[in-house]
Short mmCIF file of C-alpha atoms in Angstrom, two decimals:
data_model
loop_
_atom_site.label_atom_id
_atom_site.label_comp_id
_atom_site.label_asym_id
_atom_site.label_seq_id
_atom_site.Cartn_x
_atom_site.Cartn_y
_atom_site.Cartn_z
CA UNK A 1 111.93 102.39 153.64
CA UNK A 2 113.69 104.56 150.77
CA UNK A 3 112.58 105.28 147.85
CA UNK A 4 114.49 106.00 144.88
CA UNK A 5 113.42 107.85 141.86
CA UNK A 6 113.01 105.72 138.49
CA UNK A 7 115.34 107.02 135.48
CA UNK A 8 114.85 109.87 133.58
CA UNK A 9 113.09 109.72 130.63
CA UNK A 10 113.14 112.46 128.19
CA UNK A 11 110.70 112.92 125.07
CA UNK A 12 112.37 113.96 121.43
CA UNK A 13 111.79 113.66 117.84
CA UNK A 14 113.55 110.84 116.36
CA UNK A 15 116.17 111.46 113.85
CA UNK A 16 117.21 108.03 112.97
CA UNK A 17 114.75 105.66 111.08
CA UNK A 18 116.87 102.75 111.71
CA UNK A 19 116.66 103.25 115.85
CA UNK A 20 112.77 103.80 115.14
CA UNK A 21 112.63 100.79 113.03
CA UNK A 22 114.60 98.17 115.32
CA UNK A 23 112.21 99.70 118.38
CA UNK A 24 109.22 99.15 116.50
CA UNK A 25 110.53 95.32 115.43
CA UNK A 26 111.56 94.29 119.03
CA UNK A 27 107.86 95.82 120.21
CA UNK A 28 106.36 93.61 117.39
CA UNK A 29 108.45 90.44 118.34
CA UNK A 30 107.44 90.52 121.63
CA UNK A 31 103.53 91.36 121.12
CA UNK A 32 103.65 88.40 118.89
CA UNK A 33 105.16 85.96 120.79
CA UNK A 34 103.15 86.94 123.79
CA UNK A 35 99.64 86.51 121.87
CA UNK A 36 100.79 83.80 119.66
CA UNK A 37 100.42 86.14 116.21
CA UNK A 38 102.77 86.48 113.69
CA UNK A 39 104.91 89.59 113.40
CA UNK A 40 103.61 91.98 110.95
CA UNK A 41 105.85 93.27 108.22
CA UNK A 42 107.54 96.46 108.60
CA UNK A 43 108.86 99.14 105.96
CA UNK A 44 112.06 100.89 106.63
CA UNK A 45 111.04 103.02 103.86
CA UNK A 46 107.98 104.38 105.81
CA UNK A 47 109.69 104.75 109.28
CA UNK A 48 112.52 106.97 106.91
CA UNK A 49 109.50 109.01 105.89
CA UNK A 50 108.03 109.49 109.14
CA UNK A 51 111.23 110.27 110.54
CA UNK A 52 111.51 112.56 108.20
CA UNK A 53 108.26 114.06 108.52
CA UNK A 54 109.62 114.87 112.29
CA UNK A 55 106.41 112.60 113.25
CA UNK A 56 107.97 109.95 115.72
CA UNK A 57 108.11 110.78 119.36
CA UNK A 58 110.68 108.86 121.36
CA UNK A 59 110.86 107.86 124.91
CA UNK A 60 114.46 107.80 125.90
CA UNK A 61 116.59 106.74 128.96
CA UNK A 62 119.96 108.37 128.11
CA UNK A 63 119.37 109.15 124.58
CA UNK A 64 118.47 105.24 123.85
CA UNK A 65 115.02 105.19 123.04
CA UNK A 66 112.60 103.04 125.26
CA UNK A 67 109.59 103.54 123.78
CA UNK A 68 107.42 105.70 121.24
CA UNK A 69 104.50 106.66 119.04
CA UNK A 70 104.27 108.38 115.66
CA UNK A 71 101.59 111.30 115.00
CA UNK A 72 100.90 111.74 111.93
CA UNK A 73 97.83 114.62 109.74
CA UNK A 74 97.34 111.80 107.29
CA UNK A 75 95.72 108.86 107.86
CA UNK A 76 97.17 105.25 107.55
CA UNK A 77 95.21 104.29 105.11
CA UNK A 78 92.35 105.42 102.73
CA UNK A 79 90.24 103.09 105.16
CA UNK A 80 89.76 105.51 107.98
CA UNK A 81 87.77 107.77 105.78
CA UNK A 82 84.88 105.20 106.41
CA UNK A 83 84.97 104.65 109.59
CA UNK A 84 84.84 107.41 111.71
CA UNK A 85 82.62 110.59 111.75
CA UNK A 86 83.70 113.73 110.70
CA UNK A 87 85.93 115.88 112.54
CA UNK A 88 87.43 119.59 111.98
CA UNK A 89 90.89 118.26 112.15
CA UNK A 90 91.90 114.87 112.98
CA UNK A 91 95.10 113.31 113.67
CA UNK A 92 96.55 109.54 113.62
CA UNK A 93 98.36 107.90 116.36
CA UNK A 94 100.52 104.85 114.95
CA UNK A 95 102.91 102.65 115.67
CA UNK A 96 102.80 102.68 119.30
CA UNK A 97 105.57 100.43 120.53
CA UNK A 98 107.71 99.80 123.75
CA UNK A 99 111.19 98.01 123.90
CA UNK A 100 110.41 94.50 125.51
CA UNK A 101 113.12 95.17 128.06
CA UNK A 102 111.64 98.47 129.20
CA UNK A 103 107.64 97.44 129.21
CA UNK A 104 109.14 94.24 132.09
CA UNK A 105 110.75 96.82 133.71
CA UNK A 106 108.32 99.69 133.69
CA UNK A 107 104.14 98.91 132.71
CA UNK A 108 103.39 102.42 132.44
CA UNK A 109 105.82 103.14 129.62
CA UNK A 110 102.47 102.97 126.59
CA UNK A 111 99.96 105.04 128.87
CA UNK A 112 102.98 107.74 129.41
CA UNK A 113 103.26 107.92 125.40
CA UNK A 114 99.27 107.93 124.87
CA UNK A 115 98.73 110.98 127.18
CA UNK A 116 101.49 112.38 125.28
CA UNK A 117 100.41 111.73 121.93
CA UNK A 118 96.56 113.27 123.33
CA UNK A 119 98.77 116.63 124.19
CA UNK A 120 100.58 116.99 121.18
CA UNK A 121 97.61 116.22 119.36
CA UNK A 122 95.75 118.83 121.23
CA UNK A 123 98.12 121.43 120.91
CA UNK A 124 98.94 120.62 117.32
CA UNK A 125 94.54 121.56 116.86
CA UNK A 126 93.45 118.35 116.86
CA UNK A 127 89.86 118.11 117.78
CA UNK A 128 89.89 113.60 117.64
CA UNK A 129 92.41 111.85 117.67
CA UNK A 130 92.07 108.29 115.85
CA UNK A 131 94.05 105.14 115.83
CA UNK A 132 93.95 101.62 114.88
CA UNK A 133 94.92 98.08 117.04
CA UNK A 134 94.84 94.48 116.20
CA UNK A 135 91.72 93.69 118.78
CA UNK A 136 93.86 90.43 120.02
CA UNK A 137 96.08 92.80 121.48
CA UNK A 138 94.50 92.81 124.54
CA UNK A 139 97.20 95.16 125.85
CA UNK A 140 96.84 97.81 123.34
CA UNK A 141 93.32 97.80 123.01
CA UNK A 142 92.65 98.06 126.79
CA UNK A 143 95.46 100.76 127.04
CA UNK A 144 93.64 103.01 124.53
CA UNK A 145 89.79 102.17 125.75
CA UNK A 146 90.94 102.77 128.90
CA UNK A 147 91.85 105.78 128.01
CA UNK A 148 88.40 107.09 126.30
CA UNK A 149 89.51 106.18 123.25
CA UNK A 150 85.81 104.61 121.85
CA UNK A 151 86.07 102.04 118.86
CA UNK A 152 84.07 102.74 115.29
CA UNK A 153 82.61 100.57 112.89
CA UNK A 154 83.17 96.65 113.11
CA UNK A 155 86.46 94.08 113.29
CA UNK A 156 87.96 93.99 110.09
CA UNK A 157 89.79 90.73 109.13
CA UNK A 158 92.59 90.77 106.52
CA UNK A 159 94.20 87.18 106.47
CA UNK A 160 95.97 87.12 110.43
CA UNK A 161 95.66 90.37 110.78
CA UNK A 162 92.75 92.37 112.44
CA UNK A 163 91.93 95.90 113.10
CA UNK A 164 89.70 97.83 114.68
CA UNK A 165 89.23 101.32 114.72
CA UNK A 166 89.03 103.60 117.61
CA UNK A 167 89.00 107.51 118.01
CA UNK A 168 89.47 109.94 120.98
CA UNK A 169 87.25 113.17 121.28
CA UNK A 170 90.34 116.13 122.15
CA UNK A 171 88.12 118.32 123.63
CA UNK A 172 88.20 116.49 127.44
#
């Protein structure tokens, strides 16, 4: 039997916070449809920040982008001050998301943009690096335990939406 090798994928900085944005909404869209949530509200204003930060990572199959995460210095929110214990220098994975027609096609697709976000982190100095997941996400939150990512403090419950906390130790 033949094998055939799957497409190439190539990582790049997005420059275009309206290809991030429609990513990140057809990744939300199809997380909430598959665990019966709503889908949370978005900000094109903060995906044209981040993009111009030079923060998003894309994924892409001939320059369309298939899936990506966004590395940020900064935390999220003034929240994750709280939470976790102190590090030398942390950084913030976000917005993980994978285009529903690529994560039925190809299930390693969020792992492959984890381990990447865990090398640029590392590289970048990062001794942790800390994110945050909606625990109903099964998916997600399976993906990043999975991946030694260990969760801090306690479920927090904002209306629909709820978070937990997790960070990764760099240094493995």
């Amino acid at each position: 039997m033949a094998s055939y090798p799957g497409p190439t994928l190539v990582w790049r900085c997005a420059d275009s916070a309206e290809e991030v944005h429609a990513l990140l909404r057809a990744s939300d869209t199809l997380a909430a449809e598959q665990y019966g949530l709503p889908v949370p509200e978005r900000r094109t204003d903060r995906s044209r920040q981040l993009v111009a930060q030079r923060a998003v990572h894309l994924l892409c199959h001939e320059n369309s982008p298939v899936a990506m995460f966004t590395l940020t210095c900064q935390p999220p929110s003034i929240r994750h001050r709280d939470v976790f214990p102190p590090a030398r220098t942390p950084m913030f994975l976000q917005r993980l998301a994978v285009h529903p027609d690529w994560s039925r096609r190809d299930a390693t697709l969020g792992l492959r943009c984890v381990r990447k976000a865990c090398e640029t982190a590392r590289a970048d100095g990062a001794d942790v690096l800390r994110a945050e997941t909606n625990p109903d996400l099964r998916g997600s939150l399976d993906l990043l335990t999975g991946l030694g990512f260990v969760p801090h403090g306690t479920v927090e419950t904002d209306g629909w939406m709820r978070r937990v906390y997790l960070q990764r130790r760099l240094d493995r």
